[in-house]
PDB file of C-alpha atoms in Angstrom:
ATOM      1  CA  UNK A 422     305.603  53.476  81.234  1.00  0.00           C
ATOM      2  CA  UNK A 423     302.612  51.315  82.033  1.00  0.00           C
ATOM      3  CA  UNK A 424     299.304  52.259  80.425  1.00  0.00           C
ATOM      4  CA  UNK A 425     296.401  52.608  82.787  1.00  0.00           C
ATOM      5  CA  UNK A 426     293.112  50.907  82.097  1.00  0.00           C
ATOM      6  CA  UNK A 427     289.669  51.825  83.349  1.00  0.00           C
ATOM      7  CA  UNK A 428     287.805  48.982  84.988  1.00  0.00           C
ATOM      8  CA  UNK A 429     284.107  48.494  84.389  1.00  0.00           C
ATOM      9  CA  UNK A 430     281.388  46.761  86.360  1.00  0.00           C
ATOM     10  CA  UNK A 431     277.871  45.525  85.736  1.00  0.00           C
ATOM     11  CA  UNK A 432     274.872  47.814  85.746  1.00  0.00           C
ATOM     12  CA  UNK A 433     271.552  46.432  86.937  1.00  0.00           C
ATOM     13  CA  UNK A 434     268.768  48.548  85.473  1.00  0.00           C
ATOM     14  CA  UNK A 435     265.389  48.259  87.198  1.00  0.00           C
ATOM     15  CA  UNK A 436     262.512  49.562  85.091  1.00  0.00           C
ATOM     16  CA  UNK A 437     258.940  50.202  86.102  1.00  0.00           C
ATOM     17  CA  UNK A 438     255.966  51.894  84.563  1.00  0.00           C
ATOM     18  CA  UNK A 439     254.292  54.489  86.790  1.00  0.00           C
ATOM     19  CA  UNK A 440     251.355  53.426  88.935  1.00  0.00           C
ATOM     20  CA  UNK A 441     247.789  53.591  87.706  1.00  0.00           C
ATOM     21  CA  UNK A 442     246.868  57.187  86.831  1.00  0.00           C
ATOM     22  CA  UNK A 443     243.618  59.145  86.934  1.00  0.00           C
ATOM     23  CA  UNK A 444     241.638  59.507  83.711  1.00  0.00           C
ATOM     24  CA  UNK A 445     243.277  62.880  82.991  1.00  0.00           C
ATOM     25  CA  UNK A 446     246.690  61.467  83.962  1.00  0.00           C
ATOM     26  CA  UNK A 447     247.300  64.355  86.366  1.00  0.00           C
ATOM     27  CA  UNK A 448     247.866  62.134  89.402  1.00  0.00           C
ATOM     28  CA  UNK A 449     247.891  58.573  90.634  1.00  0.00           C
ATOM     29  CA  UNK A 450     244.704  56.838  91.655  1.00  0.00           C
ATOM     30  CA  UNK A 451     244.440  55.248  95.086  1.00  0.00           C
ATOM     31  CA  UNK A 452     245.282  51.949  93.386  1.00  0.00           C
ATOM     32  CA  UNK A 453     248.313  53.567  91.762  1.00  0.00           C
ATOM     33  CA  UNK A 454     249.546  54.844  95.112  1.00  0.00           C
ATOM     34  CA  UNK A 455     249.188  51.380  96.619  1.00  0.00           C
ATOM     35  CA  UNK A 456     251.056  49.880  93.672  1.00  0.00           C
ATOM     36  CA  UNK A 457     253.945  52.301  94.108  1.00  0.00           C
ATOM     37  CA  UNK A 458     254.212  51.635  97.831  1.00  0.00           C
ATOM     38  CA  UNK A 459     254.240  47.876  97.331  1.00  0.00           C
ATOM     39  CA  UNK A 460     256.939  48.145  94.689  1.00  0.00           C
ATOM     40  CA  UNK A 461     258.974  50.230  97.112  1.00  0.00           C
ATOM     41  CA  UNK A 462     258.629  47.480  99.712  1.00  0.00           C
ATOM     42  CA  UNK A 463     259.817  44.903  97.203  1.00  0.00           C
ATOM     43  CA  UNK A 464     262.884  46.966  96.375  1.00  0.00           C
ATOM     44  CA  UNK A 465     263.957  47.494  99.987  1.00  0.00           C
ATOM     45  CA  UNK A 466     266.587  44.767  99.721  1.00  0.00           C
ATOM     46  CA  UNK A 467     268.098  46.148  96.500  1.00  0.00           C
ATOM     47  CA  UNK A 468     271.196  48.379  96.866  1.00  0.00           C
ATOM     48  CA  UNK A 469     269.780  51.138  94.662  1.00  0.00           C
ATOM     49  CA  UNK A 470     272.030  54.148  94.152  1.00  0.00           C
ATOM     50  CA  UNK A 471     269.440  56.299  92.363  1.00  0.00           C
ATOM     51  CA  UNK A 472     265.810  56.553  91.303  1.00  0.00           C
ATOM     52  CA  UNK A 473     265.338  58.329  87.973  1.00  0.00           C
ATOM     53  CA  UNK A 474     261.878  59.362  86.843  1.00  0.00           C
ATOM     54  CA  UNK A 475     260.181  61.115  83.977  1.00  0.00           C
ATOM     55  CA  UNK A 476     258.903  64.687  84.368  1.00  0.00           C
ATOM     56  CA  UNK A 477     255.173  63.924  84.269  1.00  0.00           C
ATOM     57  CA  UNK A 478     253.205  63.884  87.519  1.00  0.00           C
ATOM     58  CA  UNK A 479     252.307  60.205  87.417  1.00  0.00           C
ATOM     59  CA  UNK A 480     255.974  59.184  87.131  1.00  0.00           C
ATOM     60  CA  UNK A 481     257.194  61.699  89.711  1.00  0.00           C
ATOM     61  CA  UNK A 482     254.539  60.643  92.234  1.00  0.00           C
ATOM     62  CA  UNK A 483     255.348  56.963  91.709  1.00  0.00           C
ATOM     63  CA  UNK A 484     259.073  57.591  92.212  1.00  0.00           C
ATOM     64  CA  UNK A 485     258.447  59.613  95.369  1.00  0.00           C
ATOM     65  CA  UNK A 486     256.216  56.920  96.899  1.00  0.00           C
ATOM     66  CA  UNK A 487     258.775  54.227  96.087  1.00  0.00           C
ATOM     67  CA  UNK A 488     261.524  56.389  97.573  1.00  0.00           C
ATOM     68  CA  UNK A 489     259.587  56.787 100.819  1.00  0.00           C
ATOM     69  CA  UNK A 490     259.984  53.020 101.375  1.00  0.00           C
ATOM     70  CA  UNK A 491     263.742  53.152 100.848  1.00  0.00           C
ATOM     71  CA  UNK A 492     266.505  54.683 102.910  1.00  0.00           C
ATOM     72  CA  UNK A 493     268.077  57.794 101.470  1.00  0.00           C
ATOM     73  CA  UNK A 494     268.016  56.831  97.774  1.00  0.00           C
ATOM     74  CA  UNK A 495     268.123  60.101  95.783  1.00  0.00           C
ATOM     75  CA  UNK A 496     265.524  60.948  93.138  1.00  0.00           C
ATOM     76  CA  UNK A 497     266.432  62.561  89.812  1.00  0.00           C
ATOM     77  CA  UNK A 498     264.023  63.927  87.201  1.00  0.00           C
ATOM     78  CA  UNK A 499     264.986  63.159  83.610  1.00  0.00           C
ATOM     79  CA  UNK A 500     263.384  64.131  80.298  1.00  0.00           C
ATOM     80  CA  UNK A 501     264.931  60.966  78.853  1.00  0.00           C
ATOM     81  CA  UNK A 502     262.703  58.913  81.187  1.00  0.00           C
ATOM     82  CA  UNK A 503     259.587  60.675  79.914  1.00  0.00           C
ATOM     83  CA  UNK A 504     256.643  59.681  77.742  1.00  0.00           C
ATOM     84  CA  UNK A 505     257.445  59.787  74.019  1.00  0.00           C
ATOM     85  CA  UNK A 506     257.508  57.683  70.854  1.00  0.00           C
ATOM     86  CA  UNK A 507     261.077  56.359  70.659  1.00  0.00           C
ATOM     87  CA  UNK A 508     261.013  55.313  67.026  1.00  0.00           C
ATOM     88  CA  UNK A 509     258.567  55.650  64.136  1.00  0.00           C
ATOM     89  CA  UNK A 510     259.200  52.959  61.539  1.00  0.00           C
ATOM     90  CA  UNK A 511     258.842  53.319  57.807  1.00  0.00           C
ATOM     91  CA  UNK A 512     256.039  51.271  56.271  1.00  0.00           C
ATOM     92  CA  UNK A 513     258.473  48.912  54.550  1.00  0.00           C
ATOM     93  CA  UNK A 514     259.967  47.896  57.914  1.00  0.00           C
ATOM     94  CA  UNK A 515     256.668  46.531  59.167  1.00  0.00           C
ATOM     95  CA  UNK A 516     254.853  43.270  58.442  1.00  0.00           C
ATOM     96  CA  UNK A 517     252.536  44.118  55.513  1.00  0.00           C
ATOM     97  CA  UNK A 518     249.475  42.673  57.215  1.00  0.00           C
ATOM     98  CA  UNK A 519     249.806  44.940  60.272  1.00  0.00           C
ATOM     99  CA  UNK A 520     251.500  48.056  58.858  1.00  0.00           C
ATOM    100  CA  UNK A 521     248.316  50.126  58.539  1.00  0.00           C
ATOM    101  CA  UNK A 522     247.188  49.417  62.089  1.00  0.00           C
ATOM    102  CA  UNK A 523     250.617  50.044  63.609  1.00  0.00           C
ATOM    103  CA  UNK A 524     251.221  53.323  61.780  1.00  0.00           C
ATOM    104  CA  UNK A 525     247.677  54.456  62.526  1.00  0.00           C
ATOM    105  CA  UNK A 526     248.302  53.785  66.214  1.00  0.00           C
ATOM    106  CA  UNK A 527     251.484  55.873  66.230  1.00  0.00           C
ATOM    107  CA  UNK A 528     249.856  58.798  64.478  1.00  0.00           C
ATOM    108  CA  UNK A 529     247.392  59.167  67.348  1.00  0.00           C
ATOM    109  CA  UNK A 530     250.213  60.695  69.362  1.00  0.00           C
ATOM    110  CA  UNK A 531     251.229  64.366  69.094  1.00  0.00           C
ATOM    111  CA  UNK A 532     253.787  65.146  66.415  1.00  0.00           C
ATOM    112  CA  UNK A 533     256.062  66.556  69.114  1.00  0.00           C
ATOM    113  CA  UNK A 534     256.256  63.176  70.858  1.00  0.00           C
ATOM    114  CA  UNK A 535     257.151  61.482  67.573  1.00  0.00           C
ATOM    115  CA  UNK A 536     259.661  64.104  66.446  1.00  0.00           C
ATOM    116  CA  UNK A 537     261.543  64.476  69.731  1.00  0.00           C
ATOM    117  CA  UNK A 538     261.324  60.803  70.686  1.00  0.00           C
ATOM    118  CA  UNK A 539     264.385  59.394  68.855  1.00  0.00           C
ATOM    119  CA  UNK A 540     266.784  61.912  70.429  1.00  0.00           C
ATOM    120  CA  UNK A 541     265.317  61.274  73.893  1.00  0.00           C
ATOM    121  CA  UNK A 542     265.540  57.518  73.366  1.00  0.00           C
ATOM    122  CA  UNK A 543     269.206  57.874  72.415  1.00  0.00           C
ATOM    123  CA  UNK A 544     269.783  59.959  75.543  1.00  0.00           C
ATOM    124  CA  UNK A 545     268.067  57.301  77.659  1.00  0.00           C
ATOM    125  CA  UNK A 546     270.269  54.583  76.188  1.00  0.00           C
ATOM    126  CA  UNK A 547     273.411  56.635  76.837  1.00  0.00           C
ATOM    127  CA  UNK A 548     272.384  57.534  80.378  1.00  0.00           C
ATOM    128  CA  UNK A 549     270.786  54.354  81.678  1.00  0.00           C
ATOM    129  CA  UNK A 550     272.296  51.386  79.812  1.00  0.00           C
ATOM    130  CA  UNK A 551     275.645  49.648  79.494  1.00  0.00           C
ATOM    131  CA  UNK A 552     278.332  48.722  82.054  1.00  0.00           C
ATOM    132  CA  UNK A 553     279.550  51.391  84.473  1.00  0.00           C
ATOM    133  CA  UNK A 554     283.006  52.693  85.294  1.00  0.00           C
ATOM    134  CA  UNK A 555     284.611  51.336  88.460  1.00  0.00           C
ATOM    135  CA  UNK A 556     284.799  48.075  90.338  1.00  0.00           C
ATOM    136  CA  UNK A 557     281.367  48.013  91.974  1.00  0.00           C
ATOM    137  CA  UNK A 558     278.108  46.968  90.302  1.00  0.00           C
ATOM    138  CA  UNK A 559     275.505  49.731  90.102  1.00  0.00           C
ATOM    139  CA  UNK A 560     271.778  49.290  90.713  1.00  0.00           C
ATOM    140  CA  UNK A 561     269.441  52.011  89.427  1.00  0.00           C
ATOM    141  CA  UNK A 562     265.670  52.326  89.083  1.00  0.00           C
ATOM    142  CA  UNK A 563     263.971  54.217  86.258  1.00  0.00           C
ATOM    143  CA  UNK A 564     260.303  55.080  86.762  1.00  0.00           C
ATOM    144  CA  UNK A 565     259.030  55.710  83.272  1.00  0.00           C
ATOM    145  CA  UNK A 566     256.325  54.852  80.740  1.00  0.00           C
ATOM    146  CA  UNK A 567     255.314  51.917  78.588  1.00  0.00           C
ATOM    147  CA  UNK A 568     257.076  52.989  75.393  1.00  0.00           C
ATOM    148  CA  UNK A 569     260.570  53.501  76.822  1.00  0.00           C
ATOM    149  CA  UNK A 570     260.470  50.140  78.595  1.00  0.00           C
ATOM    150  CA  UNK A 571     259.506  48.504  75.301  1.00  0.00           C
ATOM    151  CA  UNK A 572     262.350  50.296  73.539  1.00  0.00           C
ATOM    152  CA  UNK A 573     264.994  49.206  76.069  1.00  0.00           C
ATOM    153  CA  UNK A 574     263.730  45.624  76.167  1.00  0.00           C
ATOM    154  CA  UNK A 575     263.788  45.510  72.353  1.00  0.00           C
ATOM    155  CA  UNK A 576     267.395  46.734  72.349  1.00  0.00           C
ATOM    156  CA  UNK A 577     268.349  44.132  74.968  1.00  0.00           C
ATOM    157  CA  UNK A 578     267.009  41.377  72.733  1.00  0.00           C
ATOM    158  CA  UNK A 579     268.649  42.908  69.629  1.00  0.00           C
ATOM    159  CA  UNK A 580     265.282  42.938  67.874  1.00  0.00           C
ATOM    160  CA  UNK A 581     264.447  45.199  64.889  1.00  0.00           C
ATOM    161  CA  UNK A 582     263.915  48.841  65.798  1.00  0.00           C
ATOM    162  CA  UNK A 583     260.161  48.720  65.156  1.00  0.00           C
ATOM    163  CA  UNK A 584     259.696  45.799  67.534  1.00  0.00           C
ATOM    164  CA  UNK A 585     259.369  48.034  70.603  1.00  0.00           C
ATOM    165  CA  UNK A 586     255.720  48.150  69.579  1.00  0.00           C
ATOM    166  CA  UNK A 587     253.668  45.415  71.182  1.00  0.00           C
ATOM    167  CA  UNK A 588     255.902  45.072  74.251  1.00  0.00           C
ATOM    168  CA  UNK A 589     253.421  46.029  76.957  1.00  0.00           C
ATOM    169  CA  UNK A 590     254.130  46.745  80.601  1.00  0.00           C
ATOM    170  CA  UNK A 591     251.655  46.832  83.468  1.00  0.00           C
ATOM    171  CA  UNK A 592     251.563  49.673  85.983  1.00  0.00           C
ATOM    172  CA  UNK A 593     254.195  49.243  88.728  1.00  0.00           C
ATOM    173  CA  UNK A 594     255.391  45.918  87.323  1.00  0.00           C
ATOM    174  CA  UNK A 595     259.137  45.294  87.446  1.00  0.00           C
ATOM    175  CA  UNK A 596     261.644  44.618  84.668  1.00  0.00           C
ATOM    176  CA  UNK A 597     265.379  44.124  85.280  1.00  0.00           C
ATOM    177  CA  UNK A 598     268.176  44.235  82.696  1.00  0.00           C
ATOM    178  CA  UNK A 599     271.814  43.441  83.421  1.00  0.00           C
ATOM    179  CA  UNK A 600     274.616  45.084  81.422  1.00  0.00           C
ATOM    180  CA  UNK A 601     277.837  43.210  82.224  1.00  0.00           C
ATOM    181  CA  UNK A 602     281.277  43.933  80.740  1.00  0.00           C
ATOM    182  CA  UNK A 603     282.124  41.699  77.797  1.00  0.00           C
ATOM    183  CA  UNK A 604     278.672  40.115  77.689  1.00  0.00           C
ATOM    184  CA  UNK A 605     275.451  40.903  75.851  1.00  0.00           C
ATOM    185  CA  UNK A 606     272.679  42.534  77.883  1.00  0.00           C
ATOM    186  CA  UNK A 607     270.517  40.049  79.775  1.00  0.00           C
ATOM    187  CA  UNK A 608     266.805  40.393  80.456  1.00  0.00           C
ATOM    188  CA  UNK A 609     266.614  39.004  83.991  1.00  0.00           C
ATOM    189  CA  UNK A 610     262.987  39.841  84.710  1.00  0.00           C
ATOM    190  CA  UNK A 611     260.117  41.217  82.653  1.00  0.00           C
ATOM    191  CA  UNK A 612     256.754  42.689  83.686  1.00  0.00           C
ATOM    192  CA  UNK A 613     256.827  40.946  87.065  1.00  0.00           C
ATOM    193  CA  UNK A 614     253.828  41.787  89.258  1.00  0.00           C
ATOM    194  CA  UNK A 615     254.594  39.339  92.062  1.00  0.00           C
ATOM    195  CA  UNK A 616     254.650  42.153  94.640  1.00  0.00           C
ATOM    196  CA  UNK A 617     251.076  43.166  93.797  1.00  0.00           C
ATOM    197  CA  UNK A 618     247.872  41.485  94.989  1.00  0.00           C
ATOM    198  CA  UNK A 619     245.528  40.194  92.307  1.00  0.00           C
ATOM    199  CA  UNK A 620     243.312  43.286  92.322  1.00  0.00           C
ATOM    200  CA  UNK A 621     246.266  45.568  91.532  1.00  0.00           C
ATOM    201  CA  UNK A 622     247.816  43.525  88.725  1.00  0.00           C
ATOM    202  CA  UNK A 623     247.541  44.208  85.001  1.00  0.00           C
ATOM    203  CA  UNK A 624     246.266  47.793  85.237  1.00  0.00           C
ATOM    204  CA  UNK A 625     247.370  49.790  82.216  1.00  0.00           C
ATOM    205  CA  UNK A 626     247.587  46.538  80.242  1.00  0.00           C
ATOM    206  CA  UNK A 627     245.207  45.709  77.382  1.00  0.00           C
ATOM    207  CA  UNK A 628     242.373  43.610  78.874  1.00  0.00           C
ATOM    208  CA  UNK A 629     242.741  40.893  76.245  1.00  0.00           C
ATOM    209  CA  UNK A 630     246.330  40.326  77.407  1.00  0.00           C
ATOM    210  CA  UNK A 631     245.556  39.777  81.097  1.00  0.00           C
ATOM    211  CA  UNK A 632     246.753  36.333  82.133  1.00  0.00           C
TER     212      UNK A 632
END
């Protein structure tokens, strides 16, 4: 009797941070809506099978505006694509000269985000990363927040768990990771804003890091 084997194919994971949000983060600004639409135009040639988005309004609105530029790509809300702290390091994991500042930064966020974050990050990794079953490559977009993108990029580069901190992502910029069978993950594109005009680039990014 011949054993059957399950074939696997590459997954191409497209990641974006939501468009620029209002000061209370309840909706996108006009600039954020323009950013989302332009990203949708850029993705028109990509054979996306799904758009996943976090539950908060700024992510949902971004996903919907992107989807309006595409043809029949379904949208799925996911808690795992939400806004949370994916990992809180112990002090001894961090460089001594920056440990106080980094831990102080993390403790600005609600305890709930820090406590629930690791389980949500694990769910995101299980749901959105790795090769896929079947013979056909899969292309998926996740509209999420800065921290999850940093976490997934860190994992792609096999960096220490704490190193998700400091990986910043601009609003509506594009990152692409490939997960191919038998090969390590590959970061194909990171924080690319080529689809945005100059006045819409770098929003949501620390001013001192604008280049």
